[in-house]
Tab-separated table of N, CA and C in Angstrom:
chain	number	residue	atom	x	y	z
K	1	VAL	N	5.199	0.206	-17.116
K	1	VAL	CA	4.931	1.489	-16.492
K	1	VAL	C	4.735	1.324	-14.986
K	2	GLN	N	4.057	0.245	-14.589
K	2	GLN	CA	3.803	0.037	-13.169
K	2	GLN	C	5.092	-0.232	-12.394
K	3	ILE	N	6.020	-0.920	-12.999
K	3	ILE	CA	7.302	-1.176	-12.330
K	3	ILE	C	8.045	0.134	-12.116
K	4	ILE	N	8.003	1.014	-13.103
K	4	ILE	CA	8.649	2.327	-12.966
K	4	ILE	C	7.998	3.107	-11.830
K	5	TRP	N	6.652	3.069	-11.748
K	5	TRP	CA	5.952	3.767	-10.666
K	5	TRP	C	6.398	3.236	-9.306
K	6	ARG	N	6.481	1.938	-9.172
K	6	ARG	CA	6.893	1.363	-7.888
K	6	ARG	C	8.332	1.741	-7.534
K	7	ASP	N	9.193	1.826	-8.537
K	7	ASP	CA	10.571	2.278	-8.298
K	7	ASP	C	10.586	3.728	-7.826
K	8	ILE	N	9.722	4.553	-8.409
K	8	ILE	CA	9.627	5.949	-7.982
K	8	ILE	C	9.151	6.026	-6.537
K	9	VAL	N	8.147	5.235	-6.190
K	9	VAL	CA	7.635	5.225	-4.815
K	9	VAL	C	8.746	4.846	-3.837
K	10	ARG	N	9.491	3.792	-4.151
K	10	ARG	CA	10.567	3.367	-3.260
K	10	ARG	C	11.610	4.473	-3.108
K	11	ALA	N	12.051	5.030	-4.230
K	11	ALA	CA	13.075	6.089	-4.181
K	11	ALA	C	12.542	7.337	-3.475
K	12	TYR	N	11.299	7.675	-3.742
K	12	TYR	CA	10.696	8.866	-3.147
K	12	TYR	C	10.576	8.732	-1.633
K	13	THR	N	10.213	7.543	-1.153
K	13	THR	CA	10.052	7.363	0.290
K	13	THR	C	11.386	7.300	1.026
K	14	GLU	N	12.472	7.166	0.296
K	14	GLU	CA	13.795	7.226	0.922
K	14	GLU	C	14.188	8.660	1.267
K	15	LEU	N	13.540	9.628	0.626
K	15	LEU	CA	13.843	11.033	0.869
K	15	LEU	C	13.301	11.467	2.220
K	16	GLU	N	13.934	12.457	2.815
K	16	GLU	CA	13.439	13.008	4.066
K	16	GLU	C	12.832	14.372	3.759
K	17	LEU	N	11.513	14.396	3.603
K	17	LEU	CA	10.822	15.635	3.308
K	17	LEU	C	10.753	16.518	4.546
K	18	SER	N	10.753	17.821	4.340
K	18	SER	CA	10.614	18.751	5.466
K	18	SER	C	9.279	18.544	6.173
K	19	TYR	N	8.238	18.314	5.385
K	19	TYR	CA	6.900	18.099	5.935
K	19	TYR	C	6.342	16.803	5.361
K	20	ALA	N	6.332	15.771	6.170
K	20	ALA	CA	5.883	14.451	5.708
K	20	ALA	C	4.441	14.474	5.225
K	21	ARG	N	3.635	15.375	5.769
K	21	ARG	CA	2.228	15.449	5.369
K	21	ARG	C	2.057	15.885	3.915
K	22	ASP	N	3.126	16.399	3.312
K	22	ASP	CA	3.068	16.872	1.931
K	22	ASP	C	3.501	15.832	0.909
K	23	LYS	N	3.609	14.571	1.319
K	23	LYS	CA	4.079	13.522	0.403
K	23	LYS	C	3.294	13.479	-0.895
K	24	LEU	N	1.993	13.363	-0.783
K	24	LEU	CA	1.178	13.217	-1.990
K	24	LEU	C	1.175	14.484	-2.830
K	25	ALA	N	1.167	15.638	-2.173
K	25	ALA	CA	1.210	16.900	-2.914
K	25	ALA	C	2.541	17.038	-3.650
K	26	ALA	N	3.628	16.627	-3.005
K	26	ALA	CA	4.944	16.718	-3.632
K	26	ALA	C	5.070	15.762	-4.812
K	27	LEU	N	4.392	14.641	-4.748
K	27	LEU	CA	4.448	13.643	-5.818
K	27	LEU	C	3.389	13.884	-6.895
K	28	ALA	N	2.508	14.858	-6.676
K	28	ALA	CA	1.385	15.097	-7.587
K	28	ALA	C	1.843	15.376	-9.016
K	29	GLY	N	2.915	16.122	-9.188
K	29	GLY	CA	3.395	16.431	-10.540
K	29	GLY	C	3.798	15.183	-11.303
K	30	ILE	N	4.489	14.269	-10.630
K	30	ILE	CA	4.895	13.015	-11.279
K	30	ILE	C	3.659	12.169	-11.579
K	31	ALA	N	2.722	12.122	-10.618
K	31	ALA	CA	1.485	11.356	-10.834
K	31	ALA	C	0.709	11.906	-12.027
K	32	LYS	N	0.679	13.209	-12.183
K	32	LYS	CA	-0.038	13.808	-13.314
K	32	LYS	C	0.635	13.472	-14.641
K	33	LYS	N	1.959	13.371	-14.651
K	33	LYS	CA	2.654	12.934	-15.870
K	33	LYS	C	2.294	11.493	-16.199
K	34	PHE	N	2.203	10.659	-15.176
K	34	PHE	CA	1.793	9.264	-15.384
K	34	PHE	C	0.355	9.201	-15.897
K	35	MET	N	-0.502	10.119	-15.450
K	35	MET	CA	-1.886	10.148	-15.928
K	35	MET	C	-1.932	10.400	-17.435
K	36	GLN	N	-0.952	11.126	-17.955
K	36	GLN	CA	-0.901	11.393	-19.395
K	36	GLN	C	-0.573	10.127	-20.188
K	37	ILE	N	0.260	9.256	-19.618
K	37	ILE	CA	0.593	8.018	-20.331
K	37	ILE	C	-0.329	6.861	-19.938
K	38	ARG	N	-1.200	7.109	-18.939
K	38	ARG	CA	-2.213	6.136	-18.527
K	38	ARG	C	-3.575	6.818	-18.539
K	39	PRO	N	-4.037	7.295	-19.714
K	39	PRO	CA	-5.250	8.123	-19.747
K	39	PRO	C	-6.523	7.414	-19.289
K	40	HIS	N	-6.558	6.103	-19.321
K	40	HIS	CA	-7.763	5.379	-18.914
K	40	HIS	C	-7.657	4.824	-17.495
K	41	ASP	N	-6.623	5.251	-16.768
K	41	ASP	CA	-6.406	4.797	-15.403
K	41	ASP	C	-6.770	5.925	-14.440
K	42	THR	N	-6.954	5.596	-13.174
K	42	THR	CA	-7.284	6.588	-12.155
K	42	THR	C	-6.302	6.449	-11.005
K	43	TYR	N	-5.857	7.575	-10.485
K	43	TYR	CA	-4.877	7.643	-9.414
K	43	TYR	C	-5.597	7.906	-8.093
K	44	PHE	N	-5.298	7.086	-7.079
K	44	PHE	CA	-5.920	7.200	-5.765
K	44	PHE	C	-4.862	7.265	-4.668
K	45	ALA	N	-4.419	8.451	-4.312
K	45	ALA	CA	-3.512	8.649	-3.175
K	45	ALA	C	-2.306	7.703	-3.203
K	46	GLY	N	-1.608	7.686	-4.327
K	46	GLY	CA	-0.398	6.873	-4.447
K	46	GLY	C	-0.602	5.515	-5.079
K	47	LEU	N	-1.848	5.117	-5.321
K	47	LEU	CA	-2.172	3.819	-5.902
K	47	LEU	C	-2.961	4.029	-7.195
K	48	TRP	N	-2.881	3.065	-8.101
K	48	TRP	CA	-3.559	3.162	-9.398
K	48	TRP	C	-4.676	2.142	-9.490
K	49	LYS	N	-5.794	2.527	-10.114
K	49	LYS	CA	-6.952	1.645	-10.223
K	49	LYS	C	-6.614	0.350	-10.958
K	50	SER	N	-5.882	0.438	-12.066
K	50	SER	CA	-5.614	-0.752	-12.873
K	50	SER	C	-4.732	-1.772	-12.161
K	51	SER	N	-3.995	-1.339	-11.163
K	51	SER	CA	-3.104	-2.246	-10.428
K	51	SER	C	-3.327	-2.109	-8.922
K	52	PHE	N	-4.564	-1.761	-8.534
K	52	PHE	CA	-4.872	-1.433	-7.139
K	52	PHE	C	-4.502	-2.552	-6.174
K	53	ILE	N	-4.866	-3.779	-6.495
K	53	ILE	CA	-4.578	-4.905	-5.594
K	53	ILE	C	-3.072	-5.069	-5.423
K	54	GLU	N	-2.318	-5.062	-6.504
K	54	GLU	CA	-0.859	-5.177	-6.397
K	54	GLU	C	-0.260	-3.973	-5.683
K	55	ASP	N	-0.825	-2.783	-5.903
K	55	ASP	CA	-0.308	-1.587	-5.239
K	55	ASP	C	-0.530	-1.630	-3.731
K	56	LEU	N	-1.490	-2.424	-3.274
K	56	LEU	CA	-1.710	-2.570	-1.830
K	56	LEU	C	-0.613	-3.412	-1.165
K	57	LEU	N	0.208	-4.067	-1.952
K	57	LEU	CA	1.228	-4.976	-1.406
K	57	LEU	C	2.524	-4.254	-1.059
K	58	TRP	N	2.428	-3.041	-0.540
K	58	TRP	CA	3.614	-2.318	-0.094
K	58	TRP	C	3.904	-2.709	1.354
K	59	TYR	N	5.123	-2.456	1.785
K	59	TYR	CA	5.504	-2.764	3.165
K	59	TYR	C	6.566	-1.777	3.629
K	60	SER	N	6.582	-1.523	4.930
K	60	SER	CA	7.587	-0.641	5.516
K	60	SER	C	8.902	-1.394	5.615
K	61	THR	N	9.987	-0.721	5.310
K	61	THR	CA	11.284	-1.372	5.424
K	61	THR	C	11.894	-1.188	6.811
K	62	LEU	N	11.132	-0.587	7.749
K	62	LEU	CA	11.628	-0.485	9.121
K	62	LEU	C	11.823	-1.886	9.669
K	63	ARG	N	12.967	-2.167	10.221
K	63	ARG	CA	13.262	-3.512	10.693
K	63	ARG	C	12.765	-3.762	12.115
K	64	HIS	N	12.653	-2.724	12.913
K	64	HIS	CA	12.290	-2.907	14.315
K	64	HIS	C	10.916	-2.303	14.582
K	65	ARG	N	9.942	-3.141	14.862
K	65	ARG	CA	8.599	-2.644	15.148
K	65	ARG	C	8.556	-1.902	16.479
K	66	ASN	N	9.481	-2.167	17.381
K	66	ASN	CA	9.495	-1.503	18.676
K	66	ASN	C	10.355	-0.249	18.644
K	67	SER	N	10.488	0.334	17.481
K	67	SER	CA	11.257	1.560	17.315
K	67	SER	C	10.618	2.666	18.157
K	68	PRO	N	11.426	3.594	18.725
K	68	PRO	CA	10.858	4.662	19.541
K	68	PRO	C	9.961	5.602	18.731
K	69	THR	N	10.118	5.648	17.429
K	69	THR	CA	9.254	6.485	16.616
K	69	THR	C	8.405	5.590	15.724
K	70	SER	N	7.120	5.834	15.747
K	70	SER	CA	6.203	5.045	14.937
K	70	SER	C	6.252	5.535	13.501
K	71	PRO	N	6.220	4.619	12.527
K	71	PRO	CA	6.218	5.076	11.139
K	71	PRO	C	4.892	5.720	10.737
K	72	ARG	N	3.815	5.471	11.512
K	72	ARG	CA	2.518	6.056	11.167
K	72	ARG	C	2.314	7.331	11.983
K	73	PRO	N	2.268	8.484	11.321
K	73	PRO	CA	2.120	9.747	12.053
K	73	PRO	C	0.747	9.892	12.683
K	74	GLN	N	0.656	10.732	13.717
K	74	GLN	CA	-0.620	10.956	14.385
K	74	GLN	C	-1.593	11.707	13.484
K	75	ASN	N	-1.101	12.680	12.747
K	75	ASN	CA	-1.960	13.449	11.846
K	75	ASN	C	-2.003	12.770	10.491
K	76	ARG	N	-3.165	12.296	10.125
K	76	ARG	CA	-3.341	11.545	8.885
K	76	ARG	C	-3.220	12.461	7.674
K	77	SER	N	-2.392	12.044	6.721
K	77	SER	CA	-2.254	12.811	5.487
K	77	SER	C	-2.587	11.960	4.271
K	78	ALA	N	-2.911	10.687	4.489
K	78	ALA	CA	-3.250	9.779	3.394
K	78	ALA	C	-4.030	8.608	3.977
K	79	PRO	N	-4.841	7.936	3.161
K	79	PRO	CA	-5.557	6.752	3.664
K	79	PRO	C	-4.572	5.690	4.144
K	80	SER	N	-4.950	4.926	5.140
K	80	SER	CA	-4.042	3.916	5.704
K	80	SER	C	-3.661	2.853	4.692
K	81	ARG	N	-4.428	2.674	3.631
K	81	ARG	CA	-4.090	1.691	2.601
K	81	ARG	C	-2.924	2.138	1.730
K	82	SER	N	-2.599	3.427	1.775
K	82	SER	CA	-1.560	3.981	0.909
K	82	SER	C	-0.198	3.977	1.593
K	83	TRP	N	0.844	3.726	0.816
K	83	TRP	CA	2.218	3.820	1.321
K	83	TRP	C	2.503	5.228	1.847
K	84	ALA	N	1.769	6.221	1.386
K	84	ALA	CA	1.987	7.605	1.813
K	84	ALA	C	1.508	7.851	3.239
K	85	SER	N	0.847	6.870	3.857
K	85	SER	CA	0.326	7.038	5.213
K	85	SER	C	1.374	6.816	6.288
K	86	ILE	N	2.578	6.384	5.909
K	86	ILE	CA	3.621	6.148	6.914
K	86	ILE	C	4.862	6.962	6.600
K	87	ASN	N	5.657	7.191	7.621
K	87	ASN	CA	6.933	7.886	7.468
K	87	ASN	C	8.047	6.855	7.495
K	88	SER	N	8.237	6.215	6.369
K	88	SER	CA	9.240	5.166	6.262
K	88	SER	C	9.510	4.911	4.798
K	89	THR	N	10.684	4.406	4.514
K	89	THR	CA	10.944	3.899	3.175
K	89	THR	C	10.057	2.678	2.985
K	90	VAL	N	9.459	2.558	1.820
K	90	VAL	CA	8.604	1.404	1.574
K	90	VAL	C	9.145	0.579	0.420
K	91	GLY	N	8.865	-0.691	0.504
K	91	GLY	CA	9.138	-1.597	-0.594
K	91	GLY	C	7.808	-1.968	-1.211
K	92	THR	N	7.830	-2.396	-2.449
K	92	THR	CA	6.604	-2.820	-3.105
K	92	THR	C	6.836	-4.182	-3.726
K	93	ARG	N	5.768	-4.916	-3.864
K	93	ARG	CA	5.875	-6.251	-4.446
K	93	ARG	C	4.572	-6.543	-5.164
K	94	GLY	N	4.650	-6.878	-6.405
K	94	GLY	CA	3.463	-7.257	-7.135
K	94	GLY	C	2.992	-8.639	-6.708
K	95	SER	N	1.762	-8.977	-7.025
K	95	SER	CA	1.222	-10.273	-6.618
K	95	SER	C	1.836	-11.420	-7.409
K	96	SER	N	2.671	-11.117	-8.393
K	96	SER	CA	3.329	-12.163	-9.181
K	96	SER	C	4.620	-12.649	-8.533
K	97	TYR	N	4.868	-12.254	-7.276
K	97	TYR	CA	6.077	-12.658	-6.569
K	97	TYR	C	5.708	-13.324	-5.258
K	98	ASP	N	6.460	-14.345	-4.883
K	98	ASP	CA	6.207	-14.989	-3.598
K	98	ASP	C	6.958	-14.237	-2.500
K	99	ARG	N	6.859	-14.717	-1.269
K	99	ARG	CA	7.473	-13.991	-0.159
K	99	ARG	C	8.999	-13.982	-0.211
K	100	ASN	N	9.598	-14.813	-1.052
K	100	ASN	CA	11.057	-14.795	-1.231
K	100	ASN	C	11.460	-13.986	-2.464
K	101	ASN	N	10.506	-13.227	-3.004
K	101	ASN	CA	10.709	-12.375	-4.176
K	101	ASN	C	11.031	-13.162	-5.437
K	102	LYS	N	10.569	-14.385	-5.513
K	102	LYS	CA	10.732	-15.178	-6.731
K	102	LYS	C	9.485	-15.002	-7.588
K	103	TYR	N	9.698	-14.804	-8.885
K	103	TYR	CA	8.593	-14.559	-9.805
K	103	TYR	C	7.746	-15.812	-9.989
K	104	ILE	N	6.423	-15.635	-9.973
K	104	ILE	CA	5.473	-16.722	-10.195
K	104	ILE	C	4.734	-16.386	-11.489
K	105	SER	N	4.928	-17.178	-12.509
K	105	SER	CA	4.379	-16.831	-13.829
K	105	SER	C	2.865	-16.971	-13.926
K	106	ASN	N	2.252	-17.809	-13.107
K	106	ASN	CA	0.814	-18.048	-13.238
K	106	ASN	C	0.015	-17.506	-12.053
K	107	ALA	N	0.484	-16.439	-11.418
K	107	ALA	CA	-0.209	-15.885	-10.259
K	107	ALA	C	-1.493	-15.179	-10.694
K	108	ASN	N	-2.571	-15.438	-9.975
K	108	ASN	CA	-3.854	-14.791	-10.231
K	108	ASN	C	-4.363	-14.179	-8.938
K	109	SER	N	-4.950	-13.006	-9.036
K	109	SER	CA	-5.528	-12.375	-7.867
K	109	SER	C	-6.857	-13.043	-7.536
K	110	CYS	N	-7.135	-13.210	-6.266
K	110	CYS	CA	-8.418	-13.764	-5.835
K	110	CYS	C	-9.269	-12.664	-5.216
K	111	VAL	N	-8.933	-11.404	-5.525
K	111	VAL	CA	-9.631	-10.250	-4.978
K	111	VAL	C	-10.136	-9.384	-6.122
K	112	ASP	N	-11.370	-8.917	-5.995
K	112	ASP	CA	-11.948	-7.984	-6.959
K	112	ASP	C	-12.145	-6.632	-6.285
K	113	VAL	N	-11.878	-5.582	-7.013
K	113	VAL	CA	-12.128	-4.230	-6.519
K	113	VAL	C	-13.554	-3.872	-6.907
K	114	LEU	N	-14.419	-3.666	-5.905
K	114	LEU	CA	-15.811	-3.309	-6.166
K	114	LEU	C	-15.996	-1.804	-6.269
K	115	ASN	N	-15.276	-1.061	-5.439
K	115	ASN	CA	-15.421	0.392	-5.439
K	115	ASN	C	-14.205	1.023	-4.785
K	116	ILE	N	-13.780	2.136	-5.323
K	116	ILE	CA	-12.723	2.940	-4.710
K	116	ILE	C	-13.238	4.360	-4.663
K	117	ASN	N	-13.112	4.984	-3.515
K	117	ASN	CA	-13.512	6.372	-3.359
K	117	ASN	C	-12.339	7.113	-2.752
K	118	CYS	N	-11.975	8.203	-3.357
K	118	CYS	CA	-10.863	9.001	-2.854
K	118	CYS	C	-11.309	10.450	-2.779
K	119	VAL	N	-11.162	11.056	-1.624
K	119	VAL	CA	-11.592	12.424	-1.399
K	119	VAL	C	-10.375	13.335	-1.461
K	120	ALA	N	-10.446	14.341	-2.311
K	120	ALA	CA	-9.354	15.311	-2.404
K	120	ALA	C	-9.484	16.304	-1.262
K	121	ILE	N	-8.512	16.295	-0.370
K	121	ILE	CA	-8.516	17.218	0.755
K	121	ILE	C	-7.834	18.526	0.350
K	122	ARG	N	-6.956	18.443	-0.631
K	122	ARG	CA	-6.247	19.626	-1.120
K	122	ARG	C	-6.776	20.007	-2.491
K	123	LEU	N	-6.241	21.076	-3.025
K	123	LEU	CA	-6.695	21.552	-4.325
K	123	LEU	C	-6.303	20.637	-5.471
K	124	ASP	N	-5.163	19.930	-5.341
K	124	ASP	CA	-4.819	19.010	-6.427
K	124	ASP	C	-5.733	17.790	-6.329
K	125	SER	N	-5.846	17.030	-7.383
K	125	SER	CA	-6.814	15.933	-7.431
K	125	SER	C	-6.232	14.595	-7.025
K	126	THR	N	-5.109	14.613	-6.308
K	126	THR	CA	-4.458	13.347	-6.001
K	126	THR	C	-5.094	12.623	-4.818
K	127	GLY	N	-5.850	13.300	-3.988
K	127	GLY	CA	-6.624	12.653	-2.941
K	127	GLY	C	-5.869	12.334	-1.672
K	128	SER	N	-6.580	12.378	-0.560
K	128	SER	CA	-5.981	12.064	0.726
K	128	SER	C	-6.880	11.259	1.639
K	129	GLY	N	-8.120	11.064	1.305
K	129	GLY	CA	-9.038	10.300	2.141
K	129	GLY	C	-9.898	9.409	1.270
K	130	GLY	N	-10.776	8.639	1.894
K	130	GLY	CA	-11.680	7.807	1.115
K	130	GLY	C	-11.723	6.380	1.607
K	131	TYR	N	-12.196	5.483	0.731
K	131	TYR	CA	-12.323	4.072	1.103
K	131	TYR	C	-12.219	3.195	-0.132
K	132	ALA	N	-12.011	1.922	0.101
K	132	ALA	CA	-11.993	0.924	-0.975
K	132	ALA	C	-12.839	-0.260	-0.516
K	133	VAL	N	-13.631	-0.800	-1.428
K	133	VAL	CA	-14.445	-1.979	-1.141
K	133	VAL	C	-13.900	-3.114	-2.005
K	134	LEU	N	-13.449	-4.162	-1.342
K	134	LEU	CA	-12.866	-5.316	-2.024
K	134	LEU	C	-13.688	-6.556	-1.734
K	135	LYS	N	-13.649	-7.511	-2.650
K	135	LYS	CA	-14.344	-8.775	-2.456
K	135	LYS	C	-13.392	-9.895	-2.858
K	136	GLY	N	-13.300	-10.914	-2.012
K	136	GLY	CA	-12.445	-12.026	-2.381
K	136	GLY	C	-12.354	-13.070	-1.302
K	137	SER	N	-11.664	-14.117	-1.653
K	137	SER	CA	-11.432	-15.207	-0.719
K	137	SER	C	-10.164	-14.921	0.064
K	138	ILE	N	-10.155	-15.366	1.270
K	138	ILE	CA	-8.939	-15.270	2.048
K	138	ILE	C	-8.170	-16.547	1.745
K	139	MET	N	-8.011	-17.410	2.677
K	139	MET	CA	-7.354	-18.687	2.440
K	139	MET	C	-7.986	-19.707	3.370
K	140	ALA	N	-8.243	-20.863	2.860
K	140	ALA	CA	-8.783	-21.923	3.699
K	140	ALA	C	-7.732	-22.324	4.727
K	141	ALA	N	-8.165	-22.474	5.957
K	141	ALA	CA	-7.242	-22.857	7.024
K	141	ALA	C	-7.950	-23.807	7.980
K	142	PRO	N	-7.241	-24.772	8.521
K	142	PRO	CA	-7.874	-25.688	9.479
K	142	PRO	C	-8.194	-24.957	10.785
K	143	TYR	N	-9.290	-25.328	11.395
K	143	TYR	CA	-9.689	-24.744	12.661
K	143	TYR	C	-10.081	-25.860	13.600
K	144	GLU	N	-9.549	-25.813	14.798
K	144	GLU	CA	-9.876	-26.822	15.797
K	144	GLU	C	-10.391	-26.107	17.027
K	145	ASN	N	-11.620	-26.416	17.413
K	145	ASN	CA	-12.237	-25.773	18.558
K	145	ASN	C	-11.881	-26.550	19.824
K	146	LYS	N	-11.236	-25.896	20.762
K	146	LYS	CA	-10.876	-26.513	22.044
K	146	LYS	C	-11.454	-25.661	23.170
K	147	PRO	N	-12.747	-25.843	23.458
K	147	PRO	CA	-13.378	-24.981	24.458
K	147	PRO	C	-12.983	-25.266	25.898
K	148	ASN	N	-12.480	-26.465	26.215
K	148	ASN	CA	-12.150	-26.823	27.593
K	148	ASN	C	-10.705	-26.428	27.883
K	149	ILE	N	-10.549	-25.367	28.678
K	149	ILE	CA	-9.197	-24.930	29.034
K	149	ILE	C	-8.926	-25.107	30.526
K	150	SER	N	-9.716	-25.953	31.171
K	150	SER	CA	-9.564	-26.143	32.615
K	150	SER	C	-8.235	-26.790	32.981
K	151	ASN	N	-7.595	-27.508	32.057
K	151	ASN	CA	-6.314	-28.153	32.333
K	151	ASN	C	-5.136	-27.231	32.024
K	152	PHE	N	-5.425	-26.001	31.669
K	152	PHE	CA	-4.359	-25.066	31.332
K	152	PHE	C	-3.582	-24.671	32.583
K	153	GLN	N	-2.253	-24.772	32.550
K	153	GLN	CA	-1.412	-24.417	33.682
K	153	GLN	C	-0.345	-23.447	33.268
K	154	LEU	N	0.022	-22.564	34.176
K	154	LEU	CA	1.114	-21.623	33.935
K	154	LEU	C	2.412	-22.180	34.424
């Protein structure tokens, strides 16, 4: 079911809506149908509680970051954690895939979802604001402190 949802998100973000701010409202009907087949799950502005960490692994397919138009609109219509917060086609990737899109059979998340809060700004219950509290390890990395920069030359 989650793979189908991600395919819908990708296909949906390829569309050019008349009003980009209506993304979540326009998708609300499909999300409500998914709620019927996922009765114990909760929908948060384009992301699902049961797969929240993997759902955060979306990315913009814009190739040029220096594009004259920013994919993130000035008027917020969704939390920044949601793919709905940008005006771009998005790709999604579950945590079971590496950066080359190769499947990893023993992938485990090192992040726990402590709390998700989503505020419905519109009459439908799909939500447009809120916060998420996560807990987890980042990655161990070597650090070398070099405080003396007096020999630095341009």
